[in-house]
mmCIF file of C-alpha atoms and ligand atoms in Angstrom:
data_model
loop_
_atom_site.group_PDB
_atom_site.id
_atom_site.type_symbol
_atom_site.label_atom_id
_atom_site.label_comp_id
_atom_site.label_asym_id
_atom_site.label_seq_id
_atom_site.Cartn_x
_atom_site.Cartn_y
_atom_site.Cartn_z
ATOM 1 C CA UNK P 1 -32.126 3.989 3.970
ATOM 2 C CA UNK P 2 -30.927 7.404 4.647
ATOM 3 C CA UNK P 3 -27.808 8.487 2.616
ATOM 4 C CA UNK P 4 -25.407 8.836 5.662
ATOM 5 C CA UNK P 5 -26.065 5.484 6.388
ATOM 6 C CA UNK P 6 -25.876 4.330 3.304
ATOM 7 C CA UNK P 7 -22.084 6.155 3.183
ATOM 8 C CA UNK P 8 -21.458 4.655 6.285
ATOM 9 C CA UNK P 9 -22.202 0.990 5.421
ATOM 10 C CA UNK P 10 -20.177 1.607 1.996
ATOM 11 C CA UNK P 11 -17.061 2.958 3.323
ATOM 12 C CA UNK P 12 -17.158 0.447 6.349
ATOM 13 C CA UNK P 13 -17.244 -2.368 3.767
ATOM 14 C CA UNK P 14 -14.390 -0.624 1.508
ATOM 15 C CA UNK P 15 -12.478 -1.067 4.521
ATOM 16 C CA UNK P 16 -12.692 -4.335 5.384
ATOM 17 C CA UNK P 17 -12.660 -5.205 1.745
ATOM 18 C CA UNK P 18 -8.970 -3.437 2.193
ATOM 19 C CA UNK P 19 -7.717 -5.175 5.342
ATOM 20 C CA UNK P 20 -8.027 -1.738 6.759
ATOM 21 C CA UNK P 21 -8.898 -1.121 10.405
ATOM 22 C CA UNK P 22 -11.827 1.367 10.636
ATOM 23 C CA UNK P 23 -12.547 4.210 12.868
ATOM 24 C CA UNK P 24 -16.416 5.969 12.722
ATOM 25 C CA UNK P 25 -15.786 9.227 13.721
ATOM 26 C CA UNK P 26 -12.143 9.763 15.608
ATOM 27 C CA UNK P 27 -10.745 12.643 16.902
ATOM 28 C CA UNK P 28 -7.950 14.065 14.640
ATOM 29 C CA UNK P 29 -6.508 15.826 17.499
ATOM 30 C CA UNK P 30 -5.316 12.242 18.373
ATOM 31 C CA UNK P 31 -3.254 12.067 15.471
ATOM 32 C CA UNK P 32 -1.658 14.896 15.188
ATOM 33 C CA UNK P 33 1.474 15.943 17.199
ATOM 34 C CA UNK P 34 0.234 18.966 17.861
ATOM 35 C CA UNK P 35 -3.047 17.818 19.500
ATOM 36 C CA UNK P 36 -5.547 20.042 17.830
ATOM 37 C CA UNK P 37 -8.457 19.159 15.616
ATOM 38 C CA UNK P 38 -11.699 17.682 15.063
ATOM 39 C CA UNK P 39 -13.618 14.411 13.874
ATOM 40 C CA UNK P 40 -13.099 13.110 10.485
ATOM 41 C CA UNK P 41 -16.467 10.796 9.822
ATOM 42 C CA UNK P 42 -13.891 8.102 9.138
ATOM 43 C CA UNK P 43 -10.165 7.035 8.793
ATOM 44 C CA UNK P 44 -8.791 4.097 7.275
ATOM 45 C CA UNK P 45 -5.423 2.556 8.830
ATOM 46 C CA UNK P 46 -4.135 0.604 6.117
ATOM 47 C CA UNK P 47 -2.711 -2.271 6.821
ATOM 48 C CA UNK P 48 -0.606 -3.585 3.842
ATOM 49 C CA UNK P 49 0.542 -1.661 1.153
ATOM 50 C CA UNK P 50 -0.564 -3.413 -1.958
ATOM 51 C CA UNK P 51 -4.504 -2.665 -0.919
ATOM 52 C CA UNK P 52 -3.506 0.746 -1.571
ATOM 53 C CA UNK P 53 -4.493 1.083 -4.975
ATOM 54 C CA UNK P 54 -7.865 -0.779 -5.072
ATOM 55 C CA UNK P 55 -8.716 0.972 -2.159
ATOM 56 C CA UNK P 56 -8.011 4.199 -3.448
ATOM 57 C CA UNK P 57 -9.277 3.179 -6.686
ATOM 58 C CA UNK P 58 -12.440 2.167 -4.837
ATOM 59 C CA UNK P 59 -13.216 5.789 -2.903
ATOM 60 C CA UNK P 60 -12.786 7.420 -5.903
ATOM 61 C CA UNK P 61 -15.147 5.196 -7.862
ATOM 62 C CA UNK P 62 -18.005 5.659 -4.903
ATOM 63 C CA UNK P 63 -16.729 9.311 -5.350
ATOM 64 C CA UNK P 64 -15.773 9.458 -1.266
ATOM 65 C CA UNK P 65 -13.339 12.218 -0.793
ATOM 66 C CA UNK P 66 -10.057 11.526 1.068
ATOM 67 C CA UNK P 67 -6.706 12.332 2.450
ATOM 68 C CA UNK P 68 -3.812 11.236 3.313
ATOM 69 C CA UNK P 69 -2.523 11.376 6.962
ATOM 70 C CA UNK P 70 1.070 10.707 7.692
ATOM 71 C CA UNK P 71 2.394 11.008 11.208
ATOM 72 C CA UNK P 72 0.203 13.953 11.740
ATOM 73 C CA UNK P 73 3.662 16.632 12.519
ATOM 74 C CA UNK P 74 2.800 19.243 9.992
ATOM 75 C CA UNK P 75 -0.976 19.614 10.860
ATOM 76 C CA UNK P 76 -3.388 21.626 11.836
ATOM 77 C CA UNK P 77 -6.941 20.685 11.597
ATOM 78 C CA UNK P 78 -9.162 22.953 12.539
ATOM 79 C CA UNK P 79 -11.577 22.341 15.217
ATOM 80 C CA UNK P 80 -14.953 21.934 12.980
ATOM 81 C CA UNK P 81 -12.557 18.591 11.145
ATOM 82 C CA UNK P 82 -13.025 17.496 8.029
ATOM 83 C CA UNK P 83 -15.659 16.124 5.954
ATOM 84 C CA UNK P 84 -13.575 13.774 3.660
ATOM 85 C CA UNK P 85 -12.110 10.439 4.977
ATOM 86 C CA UNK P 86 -8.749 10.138 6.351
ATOM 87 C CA UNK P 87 -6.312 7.499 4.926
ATOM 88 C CA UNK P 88 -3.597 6.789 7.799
ATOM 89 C CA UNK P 89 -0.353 5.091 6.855
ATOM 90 C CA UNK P 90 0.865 4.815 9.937
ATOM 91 C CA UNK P 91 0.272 0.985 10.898
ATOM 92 C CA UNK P 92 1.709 -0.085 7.756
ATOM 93 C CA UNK P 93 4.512 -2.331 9.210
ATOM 94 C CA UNK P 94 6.617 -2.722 6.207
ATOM 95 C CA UNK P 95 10.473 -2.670 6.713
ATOM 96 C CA UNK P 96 12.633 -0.907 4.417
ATOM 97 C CA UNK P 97 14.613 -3.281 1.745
ATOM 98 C CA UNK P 98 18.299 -1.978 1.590
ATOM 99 C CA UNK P 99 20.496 -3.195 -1.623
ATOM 100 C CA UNK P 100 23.777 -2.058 -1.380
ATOM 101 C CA UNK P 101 23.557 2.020 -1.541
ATOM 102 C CA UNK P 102 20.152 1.868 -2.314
ATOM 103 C CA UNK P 103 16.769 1.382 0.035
ATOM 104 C CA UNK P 104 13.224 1.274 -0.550
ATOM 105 C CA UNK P 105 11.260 2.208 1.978
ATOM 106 C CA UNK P 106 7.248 2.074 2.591
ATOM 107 C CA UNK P 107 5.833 5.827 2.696
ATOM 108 C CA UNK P 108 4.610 5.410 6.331
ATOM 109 C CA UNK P 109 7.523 4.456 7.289
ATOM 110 C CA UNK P 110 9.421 7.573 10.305
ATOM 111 C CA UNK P 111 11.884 9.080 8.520
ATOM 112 C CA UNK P 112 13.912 9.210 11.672
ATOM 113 C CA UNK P 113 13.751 5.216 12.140
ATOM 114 C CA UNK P 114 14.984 4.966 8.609
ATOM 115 C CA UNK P 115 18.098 6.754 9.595
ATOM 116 C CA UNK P 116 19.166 4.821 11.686
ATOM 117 C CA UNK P 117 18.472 1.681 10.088
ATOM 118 C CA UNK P 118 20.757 3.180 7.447
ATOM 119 C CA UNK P 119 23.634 4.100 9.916
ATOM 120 C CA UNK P 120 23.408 0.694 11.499
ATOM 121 C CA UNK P 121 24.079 -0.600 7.281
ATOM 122 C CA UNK P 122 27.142 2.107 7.279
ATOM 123 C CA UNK P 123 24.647 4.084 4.762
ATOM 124 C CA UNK P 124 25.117 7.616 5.228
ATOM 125 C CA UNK P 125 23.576 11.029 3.215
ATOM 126 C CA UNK P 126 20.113 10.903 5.476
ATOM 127 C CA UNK P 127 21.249 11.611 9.021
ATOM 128 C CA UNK P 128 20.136 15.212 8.723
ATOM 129 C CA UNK P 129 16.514 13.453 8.942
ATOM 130 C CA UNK P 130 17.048 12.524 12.511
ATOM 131 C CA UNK P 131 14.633 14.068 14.615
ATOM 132 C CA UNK P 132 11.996 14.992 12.089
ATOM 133 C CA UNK P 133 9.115 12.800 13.482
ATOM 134 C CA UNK P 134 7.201 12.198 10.423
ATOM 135 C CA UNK P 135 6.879 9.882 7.708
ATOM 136 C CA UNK P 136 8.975 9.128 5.009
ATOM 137 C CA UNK P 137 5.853 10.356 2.414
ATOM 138 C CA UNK P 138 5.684 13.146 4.506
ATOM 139 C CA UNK P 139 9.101 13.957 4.090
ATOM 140 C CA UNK P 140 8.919 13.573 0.392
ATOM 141 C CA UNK P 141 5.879 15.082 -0.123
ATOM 142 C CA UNK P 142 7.044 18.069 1.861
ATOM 143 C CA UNK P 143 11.079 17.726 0.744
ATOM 144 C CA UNK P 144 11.856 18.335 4.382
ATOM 145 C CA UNK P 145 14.567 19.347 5.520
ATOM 146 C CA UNK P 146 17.439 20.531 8.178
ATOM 147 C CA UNK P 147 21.164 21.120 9.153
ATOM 148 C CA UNK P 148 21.595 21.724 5.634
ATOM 149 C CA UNK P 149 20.352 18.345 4.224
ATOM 150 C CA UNK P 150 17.039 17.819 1.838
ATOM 151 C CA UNK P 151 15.092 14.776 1.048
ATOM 152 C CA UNK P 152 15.688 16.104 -2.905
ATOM 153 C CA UNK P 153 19.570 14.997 -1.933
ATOM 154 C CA UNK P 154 18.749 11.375 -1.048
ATOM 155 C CA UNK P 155 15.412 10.473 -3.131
ATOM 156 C CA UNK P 156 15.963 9.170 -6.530
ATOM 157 C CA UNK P 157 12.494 7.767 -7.049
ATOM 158 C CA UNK P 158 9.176 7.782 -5.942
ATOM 159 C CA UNK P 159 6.248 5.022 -6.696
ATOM 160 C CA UNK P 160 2.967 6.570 -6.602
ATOM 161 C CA UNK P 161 -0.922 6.685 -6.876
ATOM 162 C CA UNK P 162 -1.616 9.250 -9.687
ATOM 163 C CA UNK P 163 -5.956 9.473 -10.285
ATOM 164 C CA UNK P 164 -6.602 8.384 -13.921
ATOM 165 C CA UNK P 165 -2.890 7.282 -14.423
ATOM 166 C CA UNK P 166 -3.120 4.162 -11.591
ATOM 167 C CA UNK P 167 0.804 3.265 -9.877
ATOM 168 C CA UNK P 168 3.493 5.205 -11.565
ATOM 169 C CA UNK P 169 7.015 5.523 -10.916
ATOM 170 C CA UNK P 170 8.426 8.981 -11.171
ATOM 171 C CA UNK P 171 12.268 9.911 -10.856
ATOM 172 C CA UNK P 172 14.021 12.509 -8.815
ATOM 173 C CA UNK P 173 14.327 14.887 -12.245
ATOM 174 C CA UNK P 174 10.028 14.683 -12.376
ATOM 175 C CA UNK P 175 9.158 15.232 -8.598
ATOM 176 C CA UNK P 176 9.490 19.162 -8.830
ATOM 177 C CA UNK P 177 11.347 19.559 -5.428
ATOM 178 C CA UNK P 178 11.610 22.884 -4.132
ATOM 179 C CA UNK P 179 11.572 24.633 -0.786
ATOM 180 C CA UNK P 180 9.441 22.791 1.141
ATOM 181 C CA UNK P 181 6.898 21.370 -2.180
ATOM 182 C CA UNK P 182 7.250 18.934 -4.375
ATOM 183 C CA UNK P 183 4.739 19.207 -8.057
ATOM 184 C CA UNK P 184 3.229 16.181 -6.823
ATOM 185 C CA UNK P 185 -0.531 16.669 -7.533
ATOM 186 C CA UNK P 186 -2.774 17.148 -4.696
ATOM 187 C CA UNK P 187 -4.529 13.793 -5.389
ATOM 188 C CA UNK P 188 -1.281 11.825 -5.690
ATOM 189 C CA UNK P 189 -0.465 9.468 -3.111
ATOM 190 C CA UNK P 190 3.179 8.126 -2.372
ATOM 191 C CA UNK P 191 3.525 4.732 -1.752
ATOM 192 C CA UNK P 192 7.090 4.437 -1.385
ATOM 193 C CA UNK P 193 10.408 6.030 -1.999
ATOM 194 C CA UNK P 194 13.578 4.618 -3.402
ATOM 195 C CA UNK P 195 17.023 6.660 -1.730
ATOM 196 C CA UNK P 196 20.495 6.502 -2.237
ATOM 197 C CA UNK P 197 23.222 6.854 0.157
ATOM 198 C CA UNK P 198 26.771 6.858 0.464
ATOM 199 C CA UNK P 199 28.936 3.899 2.102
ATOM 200 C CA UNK P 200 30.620 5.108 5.482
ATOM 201 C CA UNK P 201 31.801 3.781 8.916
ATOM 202 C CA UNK P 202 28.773 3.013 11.340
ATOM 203 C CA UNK P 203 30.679 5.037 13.937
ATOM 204 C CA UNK P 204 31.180 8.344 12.067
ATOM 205 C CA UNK P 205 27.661 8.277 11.484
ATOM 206 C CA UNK P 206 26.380 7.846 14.690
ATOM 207 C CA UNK P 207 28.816 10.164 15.868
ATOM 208 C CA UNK P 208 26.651 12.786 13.052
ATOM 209 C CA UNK P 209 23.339 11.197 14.683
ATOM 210 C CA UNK P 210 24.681 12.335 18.343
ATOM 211 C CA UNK P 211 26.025 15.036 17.164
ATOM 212 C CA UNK P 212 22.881 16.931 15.427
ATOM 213 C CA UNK P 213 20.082 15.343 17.947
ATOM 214 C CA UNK P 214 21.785 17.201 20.566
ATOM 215 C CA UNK P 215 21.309 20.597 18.053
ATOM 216 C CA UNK P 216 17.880 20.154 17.821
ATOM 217 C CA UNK P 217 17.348 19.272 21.464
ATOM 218 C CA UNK P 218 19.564 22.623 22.412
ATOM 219 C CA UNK P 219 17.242 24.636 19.328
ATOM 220 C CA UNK P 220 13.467 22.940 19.461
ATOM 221 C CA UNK P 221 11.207 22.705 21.554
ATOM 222 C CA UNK P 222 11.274 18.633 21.662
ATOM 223 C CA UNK P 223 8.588 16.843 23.500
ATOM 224 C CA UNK P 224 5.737 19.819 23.319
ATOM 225 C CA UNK P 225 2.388 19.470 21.178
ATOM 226 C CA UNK P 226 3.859 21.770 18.132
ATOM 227 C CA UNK P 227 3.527 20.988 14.657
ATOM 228 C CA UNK P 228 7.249 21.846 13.540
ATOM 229 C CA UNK P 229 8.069 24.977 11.877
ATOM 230 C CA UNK P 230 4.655 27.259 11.156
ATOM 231 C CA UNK P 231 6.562 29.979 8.762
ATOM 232 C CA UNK P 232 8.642 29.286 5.542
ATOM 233 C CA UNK P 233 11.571 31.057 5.833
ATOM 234 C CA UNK P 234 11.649 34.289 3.687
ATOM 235 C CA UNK P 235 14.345 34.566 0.620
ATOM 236 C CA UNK P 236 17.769 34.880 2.731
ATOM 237 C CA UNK P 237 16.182 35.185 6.384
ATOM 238 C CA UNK P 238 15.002 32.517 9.318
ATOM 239 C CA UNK P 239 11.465 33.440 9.763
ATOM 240 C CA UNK P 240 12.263 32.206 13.608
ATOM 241 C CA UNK P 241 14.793 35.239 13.885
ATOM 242 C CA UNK P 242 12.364 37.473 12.768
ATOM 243 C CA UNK P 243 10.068 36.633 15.111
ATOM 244 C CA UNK P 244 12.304 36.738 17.913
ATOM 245 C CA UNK P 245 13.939 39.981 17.062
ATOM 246 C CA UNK P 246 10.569 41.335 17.582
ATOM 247 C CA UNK P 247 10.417 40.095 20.845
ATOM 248 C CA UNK P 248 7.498 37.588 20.129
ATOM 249 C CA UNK P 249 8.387 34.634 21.816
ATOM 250 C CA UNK P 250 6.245 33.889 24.444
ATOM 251 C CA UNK P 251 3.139 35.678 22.695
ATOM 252 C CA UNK P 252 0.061 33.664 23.593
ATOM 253 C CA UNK P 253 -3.700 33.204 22.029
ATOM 254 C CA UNK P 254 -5.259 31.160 24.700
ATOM 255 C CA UNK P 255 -3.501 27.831 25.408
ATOM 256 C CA UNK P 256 -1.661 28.761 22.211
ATOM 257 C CA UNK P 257 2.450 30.147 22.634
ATOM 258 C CA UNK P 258 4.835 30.914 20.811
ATOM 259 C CA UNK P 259 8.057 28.675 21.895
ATOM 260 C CA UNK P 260 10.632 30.447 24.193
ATOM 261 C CA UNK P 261 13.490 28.231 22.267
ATOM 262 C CA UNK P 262 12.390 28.454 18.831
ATOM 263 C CA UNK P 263 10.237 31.437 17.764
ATOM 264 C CA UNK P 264 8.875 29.598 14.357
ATOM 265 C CA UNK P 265 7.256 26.762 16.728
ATOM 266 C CA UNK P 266 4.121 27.143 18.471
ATOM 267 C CA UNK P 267 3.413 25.124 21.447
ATOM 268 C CA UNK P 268 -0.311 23.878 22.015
ATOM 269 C CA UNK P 269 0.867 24.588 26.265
ATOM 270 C CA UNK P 270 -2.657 23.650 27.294
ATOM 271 C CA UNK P 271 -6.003 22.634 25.587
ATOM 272 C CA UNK P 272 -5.930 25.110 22.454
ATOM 273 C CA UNK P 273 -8.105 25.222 20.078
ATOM 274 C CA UNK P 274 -6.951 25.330 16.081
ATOM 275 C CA UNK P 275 -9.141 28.729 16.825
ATOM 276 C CA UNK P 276 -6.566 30.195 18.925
ATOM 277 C CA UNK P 277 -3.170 28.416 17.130
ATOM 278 C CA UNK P 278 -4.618 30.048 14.171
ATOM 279 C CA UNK P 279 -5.128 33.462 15.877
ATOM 280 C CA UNK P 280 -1.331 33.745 16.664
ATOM 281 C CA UNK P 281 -0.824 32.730 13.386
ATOM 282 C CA UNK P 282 -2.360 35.883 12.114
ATOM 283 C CA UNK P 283 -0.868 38.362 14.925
ATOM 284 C CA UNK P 284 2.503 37.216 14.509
ATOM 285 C CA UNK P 285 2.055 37.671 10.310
ATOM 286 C CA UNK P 286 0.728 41.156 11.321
ATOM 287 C CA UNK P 287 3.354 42.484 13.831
ATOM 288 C CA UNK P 288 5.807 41.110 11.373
ATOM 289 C CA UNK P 289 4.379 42.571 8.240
ATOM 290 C CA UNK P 290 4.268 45.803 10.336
ATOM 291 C CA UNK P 291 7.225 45.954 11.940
ATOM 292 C CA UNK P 292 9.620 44.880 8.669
ATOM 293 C CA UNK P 293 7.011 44.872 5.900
ATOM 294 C CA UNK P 294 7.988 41.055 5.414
ATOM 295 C CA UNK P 295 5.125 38.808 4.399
ATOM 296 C CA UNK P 296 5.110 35.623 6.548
ATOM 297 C CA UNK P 297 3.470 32.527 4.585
ATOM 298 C CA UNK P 298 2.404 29.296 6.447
ATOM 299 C CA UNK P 299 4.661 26.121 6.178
ATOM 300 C CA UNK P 300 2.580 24.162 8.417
ATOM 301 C CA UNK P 301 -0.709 22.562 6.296
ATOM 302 C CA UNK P 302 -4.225 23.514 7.715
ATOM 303 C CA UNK P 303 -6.577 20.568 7.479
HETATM 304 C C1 FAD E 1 9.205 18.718 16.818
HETATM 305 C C2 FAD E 1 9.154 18.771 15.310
HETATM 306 C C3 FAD E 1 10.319 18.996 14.604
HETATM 307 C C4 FAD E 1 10.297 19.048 13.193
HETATM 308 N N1 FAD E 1 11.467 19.294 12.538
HETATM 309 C C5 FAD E 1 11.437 19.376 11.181
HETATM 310 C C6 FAD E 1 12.650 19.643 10.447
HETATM 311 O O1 FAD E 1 13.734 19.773 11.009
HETATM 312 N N2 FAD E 1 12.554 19.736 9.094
HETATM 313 C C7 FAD E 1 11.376 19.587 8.415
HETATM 314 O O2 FAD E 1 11.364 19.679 7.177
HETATM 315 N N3 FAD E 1 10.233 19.341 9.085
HETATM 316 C C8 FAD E 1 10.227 19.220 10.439
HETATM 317 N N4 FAD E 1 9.055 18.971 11.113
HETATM 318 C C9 FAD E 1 7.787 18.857 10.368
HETATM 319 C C10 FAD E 1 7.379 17.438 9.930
HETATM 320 O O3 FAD E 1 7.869 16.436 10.809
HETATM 321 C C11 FAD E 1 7.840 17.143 8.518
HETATM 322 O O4 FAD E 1 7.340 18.111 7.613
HETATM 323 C C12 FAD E 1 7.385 15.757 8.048
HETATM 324 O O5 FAD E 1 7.997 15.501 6.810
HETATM 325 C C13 FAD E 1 5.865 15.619 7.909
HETATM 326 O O6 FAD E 1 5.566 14.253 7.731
HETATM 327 P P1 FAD E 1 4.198 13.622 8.267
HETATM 328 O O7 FAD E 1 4.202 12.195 7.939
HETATM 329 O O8 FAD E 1 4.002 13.948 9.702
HETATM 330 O O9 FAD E 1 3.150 14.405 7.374
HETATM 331 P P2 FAD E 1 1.661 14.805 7.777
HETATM 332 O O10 FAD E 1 1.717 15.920 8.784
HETATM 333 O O11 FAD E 1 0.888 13.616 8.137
HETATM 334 O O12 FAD E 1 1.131 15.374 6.397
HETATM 335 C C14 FAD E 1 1.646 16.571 5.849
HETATM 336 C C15 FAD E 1 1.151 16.711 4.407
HETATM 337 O O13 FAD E 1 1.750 15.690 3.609
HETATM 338 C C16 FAD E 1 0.735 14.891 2.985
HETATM 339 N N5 FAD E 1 1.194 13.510 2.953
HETATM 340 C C17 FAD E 1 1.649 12.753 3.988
HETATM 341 N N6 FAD E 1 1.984 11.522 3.551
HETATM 342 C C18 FAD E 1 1.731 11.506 2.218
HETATM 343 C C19 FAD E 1 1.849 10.519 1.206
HETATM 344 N N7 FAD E 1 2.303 9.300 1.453
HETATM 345 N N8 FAD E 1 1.467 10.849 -0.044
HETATM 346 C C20 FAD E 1 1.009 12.068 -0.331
HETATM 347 N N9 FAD E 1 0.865 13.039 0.577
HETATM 348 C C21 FAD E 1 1.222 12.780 1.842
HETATM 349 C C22 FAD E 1 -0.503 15.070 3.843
HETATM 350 O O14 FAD E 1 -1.684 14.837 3.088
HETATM 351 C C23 FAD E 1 -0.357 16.521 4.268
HETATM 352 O O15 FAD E 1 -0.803 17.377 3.251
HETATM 353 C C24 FAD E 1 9.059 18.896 12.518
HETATM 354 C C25 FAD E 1 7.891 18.659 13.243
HETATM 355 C C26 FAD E 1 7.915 18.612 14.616
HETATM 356 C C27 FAD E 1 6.640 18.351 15.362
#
C-alpha cells in the first residue's frame, strides 16, 4: 500500500480510537476568524477531554506531527497549509466547575463565555476577557490581554500535556508569563486552567461587562475577518498609534486593509490571500521602520 494511504488509514483509526470526529483534508480558512489559509491533510475535533493524552500520546508514537488549533483568532495560515495534523478543541463541550473563588475550566472553552459564567456566580477579576473570541488555552497560551487586565492576573494553574513528561500540573510561578508568551514549550498542550477570582455583586460586574464591550465595539473593528492585533506593541508605545500617525490606515495589499478604526488590525475585506495579508505585513514594518526607525514584530502566529 502506498505510504499516504497507509498515513491516512492510521490517523483515521487514531481518531476514532479517540472519539474524535475526523476531517480528510479541510480548509483552515474555515477555522480561522480571519478566513485565510489552506488544507491541513487532517484535523481531529476532540470530543472529550480525557482522550487527550492517549491520543496525543498515540501521534507522537506513529511520529504524526500536530498542532493545536484553538478558536482560530490569532492565525494566519498561509495559503500552501500545513503538512502536520490539526488538533481542534473547539467541540469539547465541557462546562467550567466553579468552587467558591476558584474555576476550572476546559482549554477549549471561549474565554469570553467564561466571563460571564463568572459574573452570573458574582466572580469578578476576568471581565477584561470579554470580547476576546478565543479559547481559554489560547488565552493562556498567549497571556492575552486588554483594558489593563492579563490572564497572568487570574490563572493560578495550568494542567498540561508535556512530551516525555505525560499530564503535569504547573503553577502560575512556572508558566513564564510575559507580554503576550508564556515558557510553555512548543509541544505542550493545555488541557485546562484553574483561575481565581474575587467575590462581587452580579450587577457591578455586568455593569464592567457593558461597560468595556461598548470600548471595544467604539475601538475594533468587531464583526470583520481580522485576526486581532498583528503587531506587539513596542516598549512604551501602541504599535496601532504608530501606524496611524503615519497615516496607514486604509493601506491595502489586494483584498487585504488595514482597519480604518484600529490601525494594528487587518481586515481580510474580500477574498485575500495569506499572500497579500502577509504583504501588508511587511510594508507596514517597512514604512514604520523608515519613518521612526521602530522595529515592528508580529503578535499574530503564522501557521
Ligand atoms: C476581533 C478580535 C479581537 C481580539 N482582541 C484581543 C484582545 O483584546 N486581547 C488579546 O490578547 N487578544 C485579542 N485577540 C486575539 C485572540 O482572540 C487571543 O489571542 C486568543 O487568546 C487566541 O485564542 P485562540 O483559541 O483563538 O488561539 P488560536 O488562534 O487557535 O491559537 C493561537 C496559538 O495558541 C496555540 N494554542 C491554542 N490553544 C492551545 C492549547 N490548548 N495548548 C497549547 N497551545 C494552544 C496555538 O497552537 C497557536 O499557536 C482578538 C482577536 C480578534 C479576532
Amino acid at each position: 500500500m502506498k505510504r499516504s494511504l497507509l498515513k491516512q488509514k492510521t490517523v483515521m483509526q487514531i481518531g476514532r480510537d479517540y472519539h474524535c470526529e475526523v476531517l480528510s483534508q479541510p480548509l483552515l480558512a474555515d477555522y480561522t476568524s480571519i478566513g485565510i489559509g489552506g488544507k491541513a491533510p487532517f484535523m481531529l475535533l476532540l470530543k472529550e477531554m480525557k482522550s487527550m493524552e492517549g491520543l496525543l500520546n498515540q501521534l507522537a508514537g506513529e511520529n504524526l506531527p500536530r498542532r493545536i488549533l484553538g478558536r482560530g483568532t490569532k492565525l494566519i495560515v498561509r495559503d500552501e497549509g500545513v503538512k502536520d495534523i490539526v488538533i481542534s478543541l473547539s467541540k469539547l463541550p465541557t462546562a467550567p466547575r466553579f468552587s467558591g473563588n476558584r474555576v476550572s475550566v476546559a482549554s477549549g472553552y471561549p474565554i469570553s463565555r467564561l466571563v460571564r459564567e463568572a459574573a452570573a456566580k458574582g466572580l469578578s477579576g476576568i471581565e477584561f476577557a470579554i470580547g476576546i473570541p478565543g479559547s481559554v488555552g489560547g488565552a493562556v497560551r498567549l497571556n492575552a490581554s486588554s483594558f489593563g487586565g492579563c490572564m497572568e492576573e487570574v490563572v493560578s494553574e495550568v494542567t498540561l500535556f508535556s512530551p516525555g513528561k505525560g499530564v503535569i500540573k504547573r503553577k502560575k510561578s512556572e508558566i513564564g508569563f510575559a507580554y503576550r508568551s508564556t515558557s510553555l514549550g512548543k509541544d505542550e498542550v493545555i488541557l485546562s486552567a484553574t483561575i481565581t477570582l474575587k467575590p462581587s455583586s452580579s450587577w457591578k460586574i455586568q455593569k464592567e461587562i457593558s461597560y468595556l464591550q461598548k470600548l471595544r465595539r467604539e475601538r475594533q473593528p468587531i464583526g470583520q475577518k481580522t485576526a486581532g492585533c498583528i503587531f506587539k506593541n513596542p516598549p512604551g508605545i501602541s504599535a496601532g498609534h504608530l501606524i496611524d500617525a503615519l497615516g496607514l490606515k486604509g493601506l491595502a495589499f489586494g483584498g487585504a486593509v488595514v482597519s480604518k478604526k484600529h490601525g494594528n488590525f487587518i481586515i481580510n475585506r474580500h477574498s485575500s490571500t495569506a499572500k497579500e495579508v502577509l504583504a501588508l505585513i511587511e510594508l507596514i514594518k517597512e514604512k514604520v521602520y523608515k519613518a521612526l526607525r521602530v522595529e515592528l514584530e508580529e503578535e499574530v502566529i503564522i501557521w
